[in-house]
Backbone as ProteinMPNN parsed JSONL, in Angstrom:
{"seq_chain_A": "XXXXXXXXXXXXXXXXXXXXXXXXXXXXXXXXXXXXXXXXXXXXXXXXXXXXXXXXXXXXXXXXXXXXXXXXXXXXXXXXXXXXXXXXXXXXXXXXXXXXXXXXXXXXXXXXXXXXXXXXXXXXXXXXXXXXXXXX", "coords_chain_A": {"N_chain_A": [[0.841, -1.16, 0.0], [0.642, 2.124, -0.967], [-0.566, 4.647, -1.085], [-1.578, 7.481, 0.856], [-3.87, 7.576, 3.638], [-5.657, 9.636, 3.233], [-6.001, 9.863, 0.543], [-7.986, 8.983, -2.211], [-7.3, 6.651, -3.601], [-6.404, 4.897, -1.741], [-8.518, 3.342, -0.951], [-8.747, 1.508, -3.059], [-6.414, 0.184, -2.684], [-6.698, -1.254, -0.397], [-9.338, -2.466, 0.383], [-10.317, -4.349, -1.745], [-8.389, -6.397, -1.588], [-8.357, -7.167, 1.098], [-10.98, -8.149, 1.347], [-10.754, -10.372, -0.238], [-9.098, -11.957, 1.154], [-6.376, -11.574, 0.952], [-2.956, -10.464, 1.507], [-1.776, -7.362, 2.859], [0.808, -5.233, 2.093], [2.881, -2.848, 3.445], [4.591, -0.299, 1.997], [7.928, 0.678, 2.663], [8.815, 3.911, 3.893], [11.123, 5.055, 2.696], [11.108, 3.849, 0.228], [8.838, 4.588, -1.117], [8.769, 6.921, -2.742], [10.825, 6.912, -4.564], [11.478, 5.684, -7.621], [13.22, 3.533, -8.497], [13.917, 2.307, -6.069], [11.374, 1.564, -5.203], [10.621, -0.247, -7.224], [12.527, -2.265, -6.706], [11.753, -3.001, -4.114], [9.102, -3.944, -4.548], [9.634, -6.137, -6.265], [11.392, -7.626, -4.635], [9.829, -8.199, -2.405], [7.904, -9.96, -3.114], [5.466, -9.079, -4.093], [2.329, -9.31, -5.693], [0.22, -7.891, -6.853], [-0.104, -4.46, -7.389], [-0.946, -1.078, -6.675], [-0.044, 1.972, -8.086], [0.499, 5.425, -8.061], [-0.061, 7.478, -10.963], [2.168, 9.279, -11.905], [4.409, 8.052, -10.692], [4.128, 5.475, -11.662], [4.628, 5.904, -14.385], [7.397, 6.359, -14.35], [8.235, 3.842, -13.4], [7.395, 2.19, -15.495], [9.19, 2.779, -17.485], [11.481, 1.562, -16.766], [13.813, -1.208, -16.47], [12.944, -4.483, -15.407], [13.358, -7.123, -12.974], [13.866, -10.477, -14.148], [12.881, -12.603, -12.693], [10.226, -12.477, -10.686], [7.242, -11.844, -8.722], [5.226, -10.083, -9.444], [2.183, -9.561, -11.013], [0.229, -7.771, -11.849], [0.153, -4.322, -12.385], [-1.463, -1.691, -11.216], [-2.665, 1.532, -12.048], [-3.442, 5.009, -11.601], [-5.047, 8.194, -11.06], [-4.082, 10.286, -12.477], [-3.58, 11.433, -15.861], [-2.374, 8.873, -17.83], [0.598, 8.807, -19.625], [2.448, 7.261, -20.906], [3.447, 4.137, -22.401], [4.051, 0.755, -21.392], [7.217, -1.003, -21.504], [8.029, -3.341, -24.104], [8.871, -5.805, -23.076], [7.779, -6.204, -20.536], [6.818, -8.126, -17.743], [4.402, -8.155, -16.523], [0.943, -7.181, -16.289], [-0.376, -3.975, -17.127], [-2.7, -1.86, -15.767], [-4.777, 0.728, -16.44], [-6.529, 3.068, -14.624], [-9.309, 5.252, -14.25], [-11.058, 7.945, -12.838], [-13.044, 10.456, -11.481], [-12.54, 11.875, -8.298], [-14.738, 13.006, -7.03], [-16.917, 11.52, -7.798], [-16.456, 8.698, -7.841], [-13.954, 6.274, -7.014], [-12.862, 4.825, -9.139], [-13.909, 4.931, -12.446], [-13.532, 4.091, -15.042], [-11.626, 1.453, -16.534], [-8.839, -0.289, -17.835], [-6.677, -2.552, -19.585], [-3.417, -1.725, -20.511], [-1.729, -2.173, -23.345], [1.66, -3.044, -24.032], [3.444, -0.744, -25.94], [5.539, 1.137, -27.24], [5.767, 2.762, -29.459], [3.367, 3.82, -30.176], [1.298, 6.417, -31.373], [-0.687, 7.766, -29.932], [-2.068, 8.685, -26.683], [-2.238, 6.343, -23.914], [-5.235, 4.41, -23.513], [-8.08, 5.212, -21.429], [-9.584, 3.129, -20.789], [-12.559, 1.111, -20.327], [-15.962, 1.606, -19.166], [-16.511, 0.59, -15.775], [-18.213, -2.251, -14.299], [-21.742, -1.875, -14.108], [-21.804, 0.856, -14.597], [-21.879, 3.948, -16.425], [-20.313, 6.114, -18.759], [-19.9, 9.481, -19.776], [-18.423, 11.359, -22.131], [-17.154, 14.466, -22.94], [-15.827, 16.301, -25.472]], "CA_chain_A": [[0.0, 0.0, 0.0], [1.459, 3.333, -1.098], [-1.346, 5.881, -0.917], [-1.951, 7.902, 2.192], [-5.286, 7.302, 3.909], [-6.45, 10.763, 2.759], [-6.086, 9.784, -0.913], [-9.04, 8.021, -2.542], [-6.725, 5.395, -4.09], [-6.208, 4.017, -0.595], [-9.647, 2.409, -0.976], [-8.414, 0.45, -4.013], [-5.24, -0.539, -2.209], [-6.998, -2.03, 0.803], [-10.564, -3.269, 0.476], [-10.424, -5.552, -2.593], [-7.466, -7.429, -1.142], [-8.822, -7.666, 2.385], [-12.188, -8.957, 1.157], [-10.364, -11.624, -0.899], [-8.22, -12.704, 2.053], [-4.974, -11.371, 0.586], [-2.122, -9.695, 2.43], [-1.452, -5.978, 2.547], [2.201, -4.918, 2.415], [3.091, -1.405, 3.525], [5.899, 0.064, 1.461], [8.715, 1.536, 3.555], [8.822, 5.318, 3.492], [12.241, 5.353, 1.809], [10.86, 3.247, -1.085], [7.582, 5.067, -1.695], [8.878, 8.046, -3.667], [11.946, 6.734, -5.484], [11.019, 4.603, -8.492], [14.121, 2.372, -8.482], [13.756, 1.64, -4.762], [10.051, 0.945, -5.176], [10.71, -1.438, -8.082], [13.292, -3.287, -5.995], [10.938, -3.463, -2.995], [8.003, -4.753, -5.106], [10.2, -7.399, -6.742], [11.983, -8.366, -3.52], [8.835, -8.544, -1.381], [6.951, -10.946, -3.624], [4.179, -8.433, -4.352], [1.706, -9.832, -6.914], [-0.625, -6.829, -7.416], [0.209, -3.199, -6.729], [-1.433, 0.183, -7.217], [0.975, 3.014, -8.036], [0.004, 6.655, -8.691], [0.366, 7.615, -12.352], [3.525, 9.787, -12.143], [5.375, 7.039, -10.281], [3.976, 4.37, -12.618], [5.324, 6.269, -15.626], [8.824, 6.09, -14.122], [8.419, 2.398, -13.298], [7.182, 1.574, -16.8], [10.34, 3.031, -18.352], [12.628, 0.848, -16.204], [13.943, -2.654, -16.625], [12.492, -5.219, -14.226], [13.993, -8.443, -12.865], [13.178, -11.557, -14.861], [12.206, -13.422, -11.692], [9.468, -11.731, -9.675], [5.853, -12.305, -8.619], [4.27, -9.065, -9.867], [1.327, -9.934, -12.146], [-0.566, -6.631, -12.292], [0.46, -3.003, -11.86], [-2.594, -0.792, -11.409], [-2.294, 2.932, -11.92], [-4.535, 5.961, -11.701], [-4.845, 9.446, -10.344], [-3.721, 11.307, -13.454], [-3.579, 10.891, -17.212], [-1.201, 8.081, -18.158], [1.175, 9.331, -20.861], [3.428, 6.331, -21.461], [3.155, 2.71, -22.484], [5.126, -0.055, -20.827], [8.157, -1.615, -22.434], [7.551, -4.579, -24.727], [9.258, -7.004, -22.33], [7.239, -6.247, -19.177], [6.283, -9.443, -17.384], [3.164, -7.948, -15.777], [-0.064, -6.36, -16.964], [-0.561, -2.606, -16.643], [-4.115, -1.513, -15.835], [-4.98, 2.158, -16.255], [-7.83, 3.383, -14.03], [-9.648, 6.666, -14.299], [-12.308, 8.28, -12.169], [-12.978, 11.659, -10.649], [-12.73, 11.635, -6.876], [-16.06, 13.466, -6.606], [-17.944, 10.541, -8.169], [-16.043, 7.359, -7.448], [-12.509, 6.136, -7.124], [-12.583, 4.376, -10.499], [-15.072, 4.871, -13.343], [-13.12, 3.288, -16.195], [-10.441, 0.656, -16.285], [-8.447, -1.056, -19.001], [-5.295, -3.001, -19.712], [-2.62, -0.958, -21.461], [-0.777, -3.046, -24.027], [2.96, -2.408, -24.265], [3.596, -0.256, -27.31], [6.259, 2.4, -27.083], [5.742, 3.552, -30.691], [1.992, 4.236, -30.453], [1.272, 7.883, -31.394], [-1.704, 8.324, -29.033], [-1.947, 8.371, -25.263], [-2.937, 5.118, -23.54], [-6.668, 4.504, -23.269], [-8.54, 5.192, -20.04], [-10.318, 1.884, -20.607], [-14.0, 1.062, -20.516], [-16.663, 1.752, -17.88], [-16.57, -0.573, -14.903], [-19.536, -2.851, -14.214], [-22.84, -1.095, -13.553], [-21.502, 2.282, -14.734], [-21.842, 4.551, -17.745], [-19.549, 7.349, -18.778], [-20.225, 10.438, -20.824], [-17.243, 12.169, -22.362], [-17.368, 15.65, -23.784], [-14.521, 16.77, -25.953]], "C_chain_A": [[0.891, 1.228, 0.0], [0.706, 4.6, -0.742], [-1.593, 6.187, 0.556], [-3.447, 7.693, 2.399], [-6.196, 8.454, 3.486], [-6.651, 10.769, 1.254], [-7.088, 8.69, -1.276], [-8.501, 6.684, -3.038], [-6.478, 4.405, -2.96], [-7.317, 2.962, -0.542], [-9.327, 1.225, -1.885], [-7.215, -0.36, -3.57], [-5.553, -1.443, -1.029], [-8.175, -2.99, 0.649], [-10.638, -4.463, -0.466], [-9.558, -6.705, -2.085], [-7.895, -8.012, 0.195], [-10.062, -8.546, 2.23], [-11.886, -10.286, 0.467], [-9.435, -12.465, -0.024], [-6.743, -12.58, 1.725], [-4.243, -10.57, 1.664], [-1.958, -8.27, 1.928], [-0.012, -5.745, 2.993], [2.36, -3.406, 2.379], [4.513, -1.085, 3.06], [6.64, 0.947, 2.452], [8.77, 2.965, 3.004], [9.936, 5.632, 2.502], [12.063, 4.766, 0.408], [9.682, 3.875, -1.821], [7.74, 6.12, -2.788], [10.019, 7.933, -4.683], [11.665, 5.491, -6.321], [11.916, 3.365, -8.429], [14.01, 1.603, -7.173], [12.414, 0.926, -4.676], [10.034, -0.32, -6.029], [11.413, -2.567, -7.342], [12.489, -3.85, -4.816], [9.794, -4.349, -3.482], [8.531, -6.117, -5.531], [10.719, -8.254, -5.588], [10.996, -8.83, -2.469], [7.814, -9.56, -1.861], [5.566, -10.378, -3.879], [3.622, -8.963, -5.674], [0.832, -8.797, -7.615], [-0.311, -5.553, -6.654], [-0.471, -2.042, -7.447], [-0.327, 1.209, -7.023], [0.398, 4.258, -8.693], [0.666, 6.87, -10.062], [1.783, 8.173, -12.527], [4.615, 8.779, -11.773], [5.319, 5.836, -11.225], [4.712, 4.67, -13.92], [6.824, 6.041, -15.504], [9.089, 4.593, -14.085], [8.3, 1.712, -14.659], [8.363, 1.777, -17.745], [11.578, 2.259, -17.897], [12.655, -0.603, -16.634], [13.54, -3.301, -15.301], [13.199, -6.566, -14.17], [13.173, -9.503, -13.605], [12.375, -12.427, -13.895], [11.544, -12.533, -10.649], [8.025, -12.209, -9.726], [4.834, -11.315, -9.137], [3.527, -9.515, -11.126], [0.606, -8.734, -12.73], [-0.078, -5.371, -11.588], [-0.718, -2.11, -12.223], [-2.106, 0.636, -11.258], [-3.53, 3.803, -12.077], [-4.211, 7.208, -10.909], [-4.49, 10.6, -11.256], [-3.739, 10.655, -14.825], [-2.275, 10.153, -17.469], [-0.689, 8.497, -19.53], [2.193, 8.398, -21.505], [2.863, 4.922, -21.515], [4.303, 1.965, -21.824], [6.04, -0.587, -21.911], [7.586, -2.935, -22.937], [7.814, -5.81, -23.869], [8.752, -7.031, -20.887], [6.61, -7.606, -18.926], [5.013, -9.333, -16.553], [2.234, -7.076, -16.601], [-0.104, -4.982, -16.32], [-2.035, -2.269, -16.846], [-4.268, -0.044, -15.482], [-6.404, 2.39, -15.75], [-8.062, 4.884, -14.085], [-10.951, 6.863, -13.559], [-12.151, 9.524, -11.328], [-13.318, 11.337, -9.195], [-14.142, 11.979, -6.426], [-17.154, 12.431, -6.87], [-17.638, 9.157, -7.619], [-14.532, 7.284, -7.561], [-12.126, 5.749, -8.55], [-13.875, 4.3, -11.281], [-14.776, 4.023, -14.57], [-11.836, 2.558, -15.845], [-10.117, -0.12, -17.553], [-6.974, -1.411, -18.997], [-4.619, -2.174, -20.8], [-1.584, -1.896, -22.06], [0.547, -2.328, -24.204], [3.083, -1.977, -25.724], [4.252, 1.111, -27.25], [6.195, 3.294, -28.315], [4.34, 4.054, -31.042], [1.901, 5.757, -30.37], [0.283, 8.515, -30.416], [-1.405, 7.961, -27.588], [-2.656, 7.055, -24.962], [-4.411, 5.383, -23.236], [-6.981, 4.558, -21.774], [-9.412, 3.966, -19.788], [-11.804, 2.031, -20.888], [-14.681, 1.25, -19.166], [-16.627, 0.455, -17.076], [-18.007, -1.089, -14.864], [-20.536, -1.886, -13.563], [-22.575, 0.416, -13.606], [-21.57, 2.689, -16.195], [-20.955, 5.784, -17.645], [-20.025, 8.195, -19.932], [-19.014, 11.352, -20.954], [-17.582, 13.299, -23.321], [-16.003, 16.158, -24.202], [-14.607, 18.2, -26.428]], "O_chain_A": [[1.777, 1.37, 0.843], [1.277, 5.523, -0.161], [-1.787, 5.292, 1.379], [-4.206, 7.639, 1.431], [-7.408, 8.26, 3.389], [-7.399, 11.599, 0.737], [-7.044, 7.596, -0.714], [-9.186, 5.669, -2.908], [-6.357, 3.204, -3.201], [-7.079, 1.825, -0.136], [-9.599, 0.077, -1.533], [-7.02, -1.483, -4.037], [-4.751, -2.315, -0.693], [-8.008, -4.203, 0.776], [-11.007, -5.543, -0.005], [-9.967, -7.864, -2.152], [-7.806, -9.222, 0.402], [-10.185, -9.57, 2.901], [-12.672, -11.227, 0.571], [-9.031, -13.559, -0.417], [-5.94, -13.397, 2.174], [-4.855, -10.067, 2.606], [-1.997, -8.01, 0.725], [0.343, -6.027, 4.137], [2.011, -2.762, 1.389], [5.496, -1.537, 3.648], [6.053, 1.866, 3.022], [8.77, 3.177, 1.791], [9.723, 6.397, 1.562], [12.791, 5.144, -0.51], [9.551, 3.704, -3.033], [6.9, 6.191, -3.685], [10.15, 8.782, -5.564], [11.62, 4.378, -5.795], [11.407, 2.25, -8.318], [14.009, 0.372, -7.177], [12.322, -0.18, -4.144], [9.499, -1.346, -5.611], [10.941, -3.704, -7.353], [12.542, -5.051, -4.553], [9.538, -5.399, -2.892], [7.94, -7.143, -5.194], [10.509, -9.467, -5.566], [11.287, -9.76, -1.716], [6.948, -9.978, -1.092], [4.587, -11.124, -3.882], [4.35, -9.057, -6.663], [0.711, -8.82, -8.84], [-0.257, -5.555, -5.424], [-0.561, -2.027, -8.674], [0.258, 1.312, -5.945], [-0.149, 4.161, -9.792], [1.815, 6.482, -10.274], [2.559, 7.565, -13.265], [5.625, 8.67, -12.468], [6.352, 5.248, -11.547], [5.348, 3.786, -14.492], [7.458, 5.579, -16.452], [10.062, 4.122, -14.674], [9.026, 0.759, -14.94], [8.521, 1.024, -18.706], [12.61, 2.296, -18.566], [11.657, -1.153, -17.099], [13.764, -2.746, -14.225], [13.598, -7.098, -15.206], [11.946, -9.425, -13.671], [11.307, -12.929, -14.249], [12.221, -11.912, -9.829], [7.628, -12.901, -10.664], [3.662, -11.671, -9.265], [4.135, -9.807, -12.155], [0.386, -8.66, -13.939], [0.084, -5.345, -10.368], [-0.942, -1.809, -13.396], [-1.236, 0.919, -10.435], [-4.541, 3.369, -12.628], [-3.22, 7.262, -10.179], [-4.584, 11.761, -10.86], [-3.898, 9.439, -14.929], [-1.195, 10.73, -17.343], [-1.454, 8.536, -20.494], [2.744, 8.725, -22.556], [1.938, 4.567, -20.784], [5.408, 2.495, -21.712], [5.68, -0.618, -23.088], [6.761, -3.562, -22.273], [7.047, -6.771, -23.931], [9.257, -7.816, -20.085], [5.949, -8.166, -19.801], [4.589, -10.314, -15.942], [2.665, -6.336, -17.486], [0.109, -4.842, -15.116], [-2.558, -2.378, -17.955], [-3.935, 0.381, -14.376], [-7.369, 1.955, -16.379], [-7.128, 5.678, -13.979], [-11.851, 6.029, -13.648], [-11.211, 9.626, -10.539], [-14.272, 10.611, -8.913], [-14.689, 11.322, -5.54], [-18.206, 12.466, -6.23], [-18.493, 8.527, -6.996], [-13.909, 8.164, -8.155], [-11.169, 6.288, -9.105], [-14.838, 3.675, -10.834], [-15.652, 3.323, -15.078], [-11.067, 2.983, -14.983], [-11.021, -0.559, -18.264], [-6.137, -0.672, -18.478], [-5.183, -1.955, -21.872], [-0.674, -2.357, -21.37], [0.568, -1.132, -24.495], [2.849, -2.773, -26.633], [3.565, 2.132, -27.213], [6.536, 4.474, -28.23], [4.149, 4.652, -32.101], [2.378, 6.341, -29.397], [0.411, 9.698, -30.103], [-0.61, 7.066, -27.301], [-3.585, 6.682, -25.679], [-4.774, 6.458, -22.759], [-6.237, 4.016, -20.957], [-9.925, 3.789, -18.683], [-12.241, 2.945, -21.587], [-14.045, 1.073, -18.127], [-16.704, -0.639, -17.636], [-18.917, -0.418, -15.351], [-20.216, -1.183, -12.605], [-23.065, 1.164, -12.76], [-21.345, 1.874, -17.09], [-20.856, 6.415, -16.592], [-20.497, 7.678, -20.945], [-18.632, 12.033, -20.003], [-18.208, 13.101, -24.362], [-15.135, 16.409, -23.366], [-13.606, 18.765, -26.868]]}, "name": "protein", "num_of_chains": 1, "seq": "XXXXXXXXXXXXXXXXXXXXXXXXXXXXXXXXXXXXXXXXXXXXXXXXXXXXXXXXXXXXXXXXXXXXXXXXXXXXXXXXXXXXXXXXXXXXXXXXXXXXXXXXXXXXXXXXXXXXXXXXXXXXXXXXXXXXXXXX"}
């Protein structure tokens, strides 16, 4: 868990895992803000699913990761994702979007690795039992 309890993402970092009987791992303070340290902590701690705020996720997605690790899914959200993961990532990247005033997450979608794609990554599709209306 990285988000402070005052940040809406904390809900996504705690409740789904607790209701499924999973463990919650609290990232050490010295690892929370430095991408390389966070990557090493995630890989070394056997983390399988992690939520990381978008700016930190963008740094993590540009890095090389160990070949042997347990991470299966890296969830991100909180801002517009502007990068794709490297082609050789061994975990899925899920981009979440949702205004705090309405819900923590309104849309969600897997971001395929594609560093040469000219557009920004998709914000995904509406979550179950939700509709979105976008005005451009």
